[in-house]
Amino acid sequence: MPVPAPNLYPPFNTVRLSHVCLNVADLGASRAFYAELLGLQVTDEDDRHICLRGMEERGHHCVILQRSDRPGTVEMLGFKTFDDADLDRAEAYFAAKGRPTGWVQRAYQGRTLRTADNIGIPLEFHHHMDRLEPIHQKYALYRGVRPLRIDHFNCFSPDVDASVAFYSDFGFRVTEYTEDEETGRLWAAWMHRKGGVHDIAFTNGFGPRLHHIAFWVPTPLNIIDLLDLMATTGHLDNIERGPGRHGISNAFFLYVLDPDGHRVELYCSDYQTVDPDLEPIRWDLKDPQRQTLWGAPAPRSWFEHGTQFVGAEPREATLAATPIIAP
Amino acid sequence: MPVPAPNLYPPFNTVRLSHVCLNVADLGASRAFYAELLGLQVTDEDDRHICLRGMEERGHHCVILQRSDRPGTVEMLGFKTFDDADLDRAEAYFAAKGRPTGWVQRAYQGRTLRTADNIGIPLEFHHHMDRLEPIHQKYALYRGVRPLRIDHFNCFSPDVDASVAFYSDFGFRVTEYTEDEETGRLWAAWMHRKGGVHDIAFTNGFGPRLHHIAFWVPTPLNIIDLLDLMATTGHLDNIERGPGRHGISNAFFLYVLDPDGHRVELYCSDYQTVDPDLEPIRWDLKDPQRQTLWGAPAPRSWFEHGTQFVGAEPREATLAATPIIAP
Amino acid sequence: MPVPAPNLYPPFNTVRLSHVCLNVADLGASRAFYAELLGLQVTDEDDRHICLRGMEERGHHCVILQRSDRPGTVEMLGFKTFDDADLDRAEAYFAAKGRPTGWVQRAYQGRTLRTADNIGIPLEFHHHMDRLEPIHQKYALYRGVRPLRIDHFNCFSPDVDASVAFYSDFGFRVTEYTEDEETGRLWAAWMHRKGGVHDIAFTNGFGPRLHHIAFWVPTPLNIIDLLDLMATTGHLDNIERGPGRHGISNAFFLYVLDPDGHRVELYCSDYQTVDPDLEPIRWDLKDPQRQTLWGAPAPRSWFEHGTQFVGAEPREATLAATPIIAP
Amino acid sequence: MPVPAPNLYPPFNTVRLSHVCLNVADLGASRAFYAELLGLQVTDEDDRHICLRGMEERGHHCVILQRSDRPGTVEMLGFKTFDDADLDRAEAYFAAKGRPTGWVQRAYQGRTLRTADNIGIPLEFHHHMDRLEPIHQKYALYRGVRPLRIDHFNCFSPDVDASVAFYSDFGFRVTEYTEDEETGRLWAAWMHRKGGVHDIAFTNGFGPRLHHIAFWVPTPLNIIDLLDLMATTGHLDNIERGPGRHGISNAFFLYVLDPDGHRVELYCSDYQTVDPDLEPIRWDLKDPQRQTLWGAPAPRSWFEHGTQFVGAEPREATLAATPIIAP
């Protein structure tokens, strides 16, 4: 089995993914997409940034939209640690691994460690983020797809084996993975900290690049509502793939593209993964039900398009295996 | 506008579509598909036939599966008239139109008129069908997609203008239609008697052939349940198209193929059409949202595959217009 | 059986219920309730009236809110006929029955016949109502419970046997009814024209009074959404009964009260009733599942509260039978 | 605030609730209820025991039904620890607290620590339970309410403050609580380990007794399906309360009673609670929306009925506060 044993006693405690910062060309267009169409709640905005949260989140932001002259790039992926001292432990850990480390100031957050993973994805760890009042029972605020919380990141990696090893070492646990039968190498893997199928996944490809971010929604009907809304408000071309059920994760999904080409997944109904002895589920790269349980392969764009991380030059994947692509 | 004015005072009163008789190779395989997988209820069976009804139907059958050495053909389409005398009026009407007429004996039905429409589709009209006890509140019987009732027939016609004119003359009313912009001719039309979007529809193509029969189900989630069930019980290849929402009819849909290649649609959430002055909705053949509101075009098989009616030789369509087909 | 045989060949053709005119104290409060909370679309408004329609309706109005110094009363119940000549036939019919008749001018309608039924309920029949463009696929307009169309009226009658006989005579057909076992008399009955379980129902009680009007919604989840919204926007006290599934009609339901005390039902998933030989379903007054399939009895207010019709003095019911009431 | 600060660094690591053992009179009747009606999967059975799991669980059992001459009692509540050494740490911890401890043999489990909490509830901790193959994508097995996993226990405690303090000390964290305004004491509290609203909750009352166990289901529609099924298969009297949405937890719920009077909740759509700094939400005992967001108070039985733990004599609650009870 190509999946490394998880490190159940990691050097520092990462609770969950927290937020992402996306570079965009036009804050107004992005606001319309994320707040009006998807239904995230704006928690702060000025002429440079918009902060958003999901309906059940009490942290200040799960998405930061940043006006940039490099739209369609990604500033960083954010994670929350269990306590403040975990940040120091994380700094020592990444420094020992030869990764760059530094402390940065971020609005609405406590002290924040910036580093980069083994393939160059910029990561920021914090423990404290300003807490806001609960709004999950303010039903008059629900709109769009009724996004409840950020669920996961998915990134292209040029070497998924290496990415999985890197994250396993500080406590991420693989729940499902796709193996290339011929080489025995990983083609993709889903890794979690928070007890769902993933906080972050890696897919073989030209990378590092962000494949997508995902939001958890209540039921498949909310995703159908979003499709109806997008299809009749001029956003037909932003619909990329779905709806469907993934074989991997068993989740019901839809993929859409934001105005700058960042891919967003709407996602629900995966399963609980808190058991430390949960056995990863293996899928064959040639199994079309891996992608969509109902058989429809993903379009070519889904395997090729992603958005680059600032300061991280992508490179070709070392594994040449080809997935099944829709004709 | 290419749609003829409906005949609001028809020569006889057709209440609704009633049932279909499908020729199949293996009654056991067909029973597994219609009764176990889709969830229709068997109301009678012997070594030649299986009769089925939906959960809210009180008539004896909406589908008759008939063992045949010509599997994958269709015996006839059945309709119910308002009263018994309508059958005599129908006979006189079709005879005057030069159509063949004759009285046939059908199990569980009163006297039944057999005729054929202008392109040769065999039709059978009855008023009386044996009535069964209600089972719509026997929830222990619900299975599969929870099919409630037969909803409509859809047929390939080599001349949709002619088919629409033929059915309009005895009271079918067009609710939506697709026009070929260049020629101004009908490419497809949806026609009803019972107050929904259609009892029968015609699509331009090599015909007459049956394109599909459809069953009404409670909600989109039942269709998602069926997809999950089919995908994990060896019926992946029977899934042809969907799920999605039609532009035309606004219904949520899925198309599957039975063991003999008869196409079945699972369908819900169209709208009420009882107003005699309901304006038909026009769609352009080049509008992809016509097929699927969310933009995905139908696969080629969906435009090409159908099942023949016994005794009706299909011919090429007189309109050469090409729809948008998935690559 | 206490249900009269339906008159299948009525003296004039009523297509369906059409609309209601409700007298209200404060148009702003009523607009907030019907348009913002429930989600009906305003089609016209001035300082005396607000007209509303459901999302799939193309007629101009299904509800007229009328500012009045007699708020909490009902101006009339409206019905649509199949053609214009039906109005003349209706006038002759009601006049021959000794009912008052007269022609009235109504905005956005063609000529309109005003009469009153056997217990004094003011009725208005029209054929033509101004037609509006379809909005059922303008998903950005959907709000609240996503009301698609008006579904039915329900009225207290002091003599349900007499009311049923009166409406049967001009073509309404009983689908389900509650019988008082001891007297063999009707306690309630559901009667339709349009092919659903009812256009109008009668319940034994101090009458005539309006018990409720109902709107058809897509799925039970929309009703759950409305409950969440009402419960968290200051409308908790407007929730009267439900959610639940009726034994009678099999529909999923919720009852709420508008600012003037008019009762509104949100309703979905009853069944098709177009067969002229559909057998009415009998329920025993003592069967609690009649009210709610899941067993919960209705509260006392539900049996006692209604809103009066203008000009129709209610009287006590002639049948003293008592339903099961929640303690 | 009456809620103690959570112990974020507990003496041993409890991952989640795991299973319950219920004493029953008739294994056949209980099997019909849990396996056929609710839809749990039988993983083992003999003439003394039946083991069951939910559709996404890979551990051998979440419910053990045990034939007993003391039906309607509860044998113990089971929890899973992060690793095997946690069991030793737990033994030392409970022994130091003066609680009874001992090692017991349980089928399909590794070594198992038996103890009792401060009010006498028998608890069993294990790390290893036999792992079974995934069945969450074997959709042909789904039945009833489609139970995915055990979600929580709820117990009557005669002293909720004391119970909360006891569990807080080994790492359970309060997510929501009900305070008695007059005394400032806790009336109820919801405590978790696994990242949902609770693994265990305590309600003020004659205790210790089990109030209910709960299973997680996919959507509210599955609960509606169960209601329809129970109401039409002779289980009407087993429906106790609901459906509704809790104010506390925001979950959609239904309470039913098994053949021996054990209460079972079907539950979905609460929220993620993994943040260690998640602020508990306070509710007032006099707020009816606490119980049901939509306003309906719980019936008296819901506050009074529970099932006793073997060997734990209940006593009266020390807090006399009275909740709102349905008339």
Coordinates of N, CA and C in Angstrom, one line a residue, chain C residues 190-296:
Chain C
W190 N -63.7 16.9 0.3 CA -62.7 17.5 -0.5 C -63.1 17.3 -2.0
M191 N -63.3 18.4 -2.7 CA -63.9 18.4 -4.0 C -63.0 19.1 -5.1
H192 N -62.9 18.6 -6.2 CA -62.0 19.2 -7.2 C -62.6 19.3 -8.6
R193 N -61.9 20.2 -9.3 CA -62.2 20.4 -10.8 C -60.9 20.2 -11.6
K194 N -59.8 20.6 -11.0 CA -58.5 20.8 -11.8 C -57.7 19.5 -11.9
G195 N -58.0 18.4 -11.1 CA -57.2 17.2 -11.2 C -56.3 17.0 -10.0
G196 N -56.4 17.8 -9.0 CA -55.7 17.5 -7.7 C -56.8 17.1 -6.7
V197 N -56.4 16.9 -5.4 CA -57.3 16.4 -4.4 C -58.5 17.4 -4.2
H198 N -58.2 18.7 -4.3 CA -59.3 19.6 -4.2 C -59.0 21.0 -4.7
D199 N -60.1 21.6 -5.2 CA -60.2 23.1 -5.4 C -60.8 23.7 -4.2
I200 N -61.8 23.0 -3.6 CA -62.5 23.5 -2.5 C -62.9 22.3 -1.6
A201 N -62.8 22.6 -0.2 CA -63.2 21.6 0.7 C -64.1 22.2 1.7
F202 N -64.9 21.4 2.4 CA -65.9 21.9 3.4 C -65.7 21.1 4.7
T203 N -65.7 21.8 5.8 CA -65.5 21.2 7.1 C -66.7 21.6 7.9
N204 N -67.2 20.7 8.7 CA -68.3 20.9 9.5 C -68.0 22.0 10.6
G205 N -68.9 23.0 10.7 CA -68.6 24.1 11.7 C -69.5 25.3 11.5
F206 N -69.4 26.2 12.4 CA -70.0 27.5 12.4 C -69.7 28.2 11.1
G207 N -70.7 28.3 10.2 CA -70.3 28.8 8.8 C -71.4 29.4 8.1
P208 N -71.2 30.0 7.0 CA -70.0 29.9 6.2 C -68.9 30.8 6.8
R209 N -67.7 30.2 6.8 CA -66.5 31.0 7.1 C -65.3 30.4 6.3
L210 N -64.4 31.2 5.9 CA -63.2 30.6 5.3 C -62.3 29.9 6.3
H211 N -62.0 28.7 6.1 CA -61.0 28.0 7.0 C -59.6 28.3 6.6
H212 N -59.3 28.1 5.4 CA -58.0 28.5 4.9 C -57.9 28.6 3.4
I213 N -56.9 29.2 2.9 CA -56.4 29.1 1.5 C -55.1 28.4 1.5
A214 N -54.8 27.7 0.4 CA -53.5 26.9 0.4 C -52.7 27.2 -0.9
F215 N -51.4 27.2 -0.7 CA -50.5 27.3 -1.8 C -49.7 26.0 -2.0
W216 N -49.5 25.7 -3.2 CA -48.6 24.5 -3.6 C -47.2 24.9 -3.6
V217 N -46.3 24.1 -2.9 CA -44.9 24.4 -2.8 C -44.1 23.2 -3.4
P218 N -42.8 23.3 -3.7 CA -42.2 22.2 -4.4 C -42.0 21.0 -3.6
T219 N -41.4 21.1 -2.4 CA -41.1 19.9 -1.6 C -41.3 20.2 -0.1
P220 N -41.4 19.2 0.8 CA -41.4 19.4 2.2 C -40.3 20.3 2.7
L221 N -39.1 20.2 2.1 CA -38.0 21.0 2.6 C -38.3 22.5 2.5
N222 N -39.1 22.9 1.5 CA -39.4 24.3 1.5 C -40.3 24.8 2.6
I223 N -41.1 23.9 3.1 CA -42.0 24.1 4.3 C -41.1 24.2 5.5
I224 N -40.1 23.3 5.6 CA -39.1 23.4 6.7 C -38.4 24.7 6.7
D225 N -38.0 25.1 5.5 CA -37.3 26.4 5.4 C -38.2 27.6 5.9
L226 N -39.5 27.5 5.5 CA -40.4 28.6 6.0 C -40.5 28.6 7.5
L227 N -40.6 27.4 8.1 CA -40.7 27.3 9.6 C -39.4 27.9 10.2
D228 N -38.3 27.6 9.7 CA -37.0 28.2 10.2 C -37.1 29.7 10.1
L229 N -37.5 30.2 8.9 CA -37.6 31.6 8.7 C -38.6 32.3 9.6
M230 N -39.8 31.8 9.7 CA -40.8 32.4 10.6 C -40.4 32.4 12.0
A231 N -39.7 31.3 12.4 CA -39.4 31.1 13.8 C -38.3 32.1 14.3
T232 N -37.6 32.7 13.3 CA -36.4 33.5 13.6 C -36.6 34.9 13.1
T233 N -37.8 35.3 12.7 CA -38.0 36.6 12.2 C -39.2 37.2 12.9
G234 N -39.6 36.7 14.1 CA -40.7 37.3 14.8 C -42.0 36.8 14.4
H235 N -42.1 35.7 13.7 CA -43.4 35.2 13.3 C -43.8 33.9 14.0
L236 N -43.2 33.6 15.1 CA -43.4 32.3 15.8 C -44.9 32.2 16.1
D237 N -45.5 33.2 16.5 CA -47.0 33.1 16.9 C -47.9 32.9 15.7
N238 N -47.4 33.1 14.5 CA -48.2 32.9 13.3 C -48.2 31.4 12.9
I239 N -47.4 30.6 13.5 CA -47.3 29.2 13.2 C -48.4 28.5 14.0
E240 N -49.4 27.9 13.3 CA -50.5 27.3 14.1 C -50.5 25.8 14.2
R241 N -50.1 25.1 13.1 CA -50.2 23.6 13.1 C -49.3 23.1 12.1
G242 N -48.5 22.0 12.5 CA -47.7 21.3 11.6 C -46.2 21.6 11.9
P243 N -45.3 21.1 11.1 CA -45.5 20.4 9.8 C -46.0 18.9 10.1
G244 N -46.7 18.4 9.1 CA -47.1 17.0 9.2 C -47.6 16.5 7.8
R245 N -48.0 15.3 7.8 CA -48.6 14.7 6.6 C -50.1 14.5 6.9
H246 N -51.0 15.0 6.1 CA -52.4 14.6 6.2 C -52.6 13.2 5.9
G247 N -53.5 12.5 6.6 CA -54.0 11.3 6.1 C -54.8 11.6 4.9
I248 N -55.8 12.4 5.0 CA -56.6 12.8 3.9 C -55.7 13.7 2.9
S249 N -55.6 13.2 1.7 CA -54.9 13.9 0.6 C -53.4 13.4 0.5
N250 N -52.9 12.9 1.6 CA -51.5 12.5 1.7 C -50.5 13.6 1.6
A251 N -51.0 14.8 1.6 CA -50.2 16.0 1.4 C -49.3 16.3 2.7
F252 N -48.2 16.9 2.5 CA -47.3 17.4 3.5 C -47.8 18.8 3.7
F253 N -48.0 19.3 5.0 CA -48.6 20.5 5.2 C -48.0 21.3 6.4
L254 N -48.4 22.6 6.4 CA -48.1 23.6 7.5 C -49.2 24.6 7.4
Y255 N -49.8 25.0 8.6 CA -50.8 26.0 8.7 C -50.2 27.2 9.4
V256 N -50.3 28.4 8.8 CA -49.9 29.6 9.4 C -51.0 30.7 9.4
L257 N -50.9 31.7 10.2 CA -51.9 32.7 10.2 C -51.3 34.0 9.7
D258 N -52.1 34.7 8.9 CA -51.5 36.0 8.4 C -51.8 37.1 9.4
P259 N -51.4 38.3 9.2 CA -51.5 39.4 10.2 C -53.0 39.7 10.6
D260 N -53.9 39.3 9.8 CA -55.3 39.6 10.1 C -56.1 38.3 10.5
G261 N -55.3 37.2 10.7 CA -56.0 36.0 11.1 C -56.5 35.1 10.0
H262 N -56.3 35.5 8.8 CA -56.6 34.5 7.7 C -55.6 33.4 7.8
R263 N -56.1 32.2 7.7 CA -55.3 31.0 7.8 C -54.7 30.6 6.4
V264 N -53.5 30.3 6.3 CA -52.8 29.9 5.0 C -52.2 28.5 5.2
E265 N -52.4 27.6 4.3 CA -51.8 26.3 4.3 C -50.7 26.3 3.2
L266 N -49.5 25.8 3.6 CA -48.5 25.5 2.6 C -48.6 24.0 2.4
Y267 N -48.6 23.5 1.2 CA -49.1 22.2 0.8 C -48.3 21.6 -0.3
C268 N -48.0 20.3 -0.3 CA -47.4 19.7 -1.4 C -47.6 18.2 -1.4
S269 N -47.4 17.6 -2.6 CA -47.4 16.1 -2.7 C -48.7 15.4 -2.5
D270 N -49.8 16.0 -2.9 CA -51.0 15.2 -3.1 C -51.0 14.5 -4.4
Y271 N -52.1 14.0 -4.9 CA -52.0 13.1 -6.1 C -53.0 13.5 -7.2
Q272 N -52.8 12.9 -8.3 CA -53.5 13.3 -9.5 C -54.9 12.6 -9.5
T273 N -55.9 13.4 -9.9 CA -57.3 12.9 -9.7 C -58.1 13.1 -11.0
V274 N -57.5 13.0 -12.1 CA -58.3 13.3 -13.4 C -59.2 12.2 -13.8
D275 N -59.1 11.0 -13.3 CA -60.0 10.0 -13.7 C -61.4 10.2 -13.3
P276 N -62.3 10.2 -14.2 CA -63.7 10.5 -13.8 C -64.3 9.4 -12.9
D277 N -63.7 8.2 -13.0 CA -64.2 7.1 -12.1 C -63.4 6.9 -10.9
L278 N -62.7 8.0 -10.5 CA -61.9 7.9 -9.3 C -62.8 7.7 -8.1
E279 N -62.5 6.7 -7.3 CA -63.4 6.4 -6.1 C -63.0 7.3 -5.0
P280 N -64.0 8.0 -4.4 CA -63.7 8.8 -3.2 C -63.2 7.9 -2.0
I281 N -62.3 8.4 -1.3 CA -61.7 7.7 -0.1 C -62.5 8.1 1.1
R282 N -63.0 7.2 1.9 CA -63.8 7.5 3.1 C -62.9 7.4 4.3
W283 N -63.0 8.4 5.2 CA -62.3 8.3 6.5 C -63.4 8.4 7.6
D284 N -63.0 7.8 8.8 CA -63.9 7.9 9.9 C -63.5 9.1 10.8
L285 N -64.5 9.8 11.2 CA -64.2 11.0 12.0 C -63.4 10.7 13.3
K286 N -63.5 9.5 13.7 CA -62.7 9.1 15.0 C -61.3 8.6 14.7
D287 N -60.9 8.7 13.4 CA -59.6 8.2 13.1 C -58.6 9.3 13.1
P288 N -57.7 9.3 14.1 CA -56.8 10.5 14.2 C -55.8 10.6 13.0
Q289 N -55.6 9.5 12.3 CA -54.6 9.6 11.2 C -55.3 10.3 10.0
R290 N -56.6 10.5 10.0 CA -57.3 11.3 9.1 C -56.7 12.7 9.0
Q291 N -56.5 13.3 10.2 CA -56.0 14.7 10.3 C -54.5 14.7 10.0
T292 N -53.8 13.8 10.7 CA -52.3 13.8 10.6 C -52.0 12.3 10.6
L293 N -51.4 11.9 9.5 CA -51.1 10.5 9.3 C -50.2 10.0 10.4
W294 N -49.4 10.9 11.0 CA -48.4 10.5 12.0 C -49.0 10.6 13.4
G295 N -50.3 10.9 13.5 CA -51.1 10.8 14.8 C -51.3 12.0 15.6
A296 N -50.6 13.1 15.4 CA -50.8 14.3 16.2 C -52.2 15.0 15.9

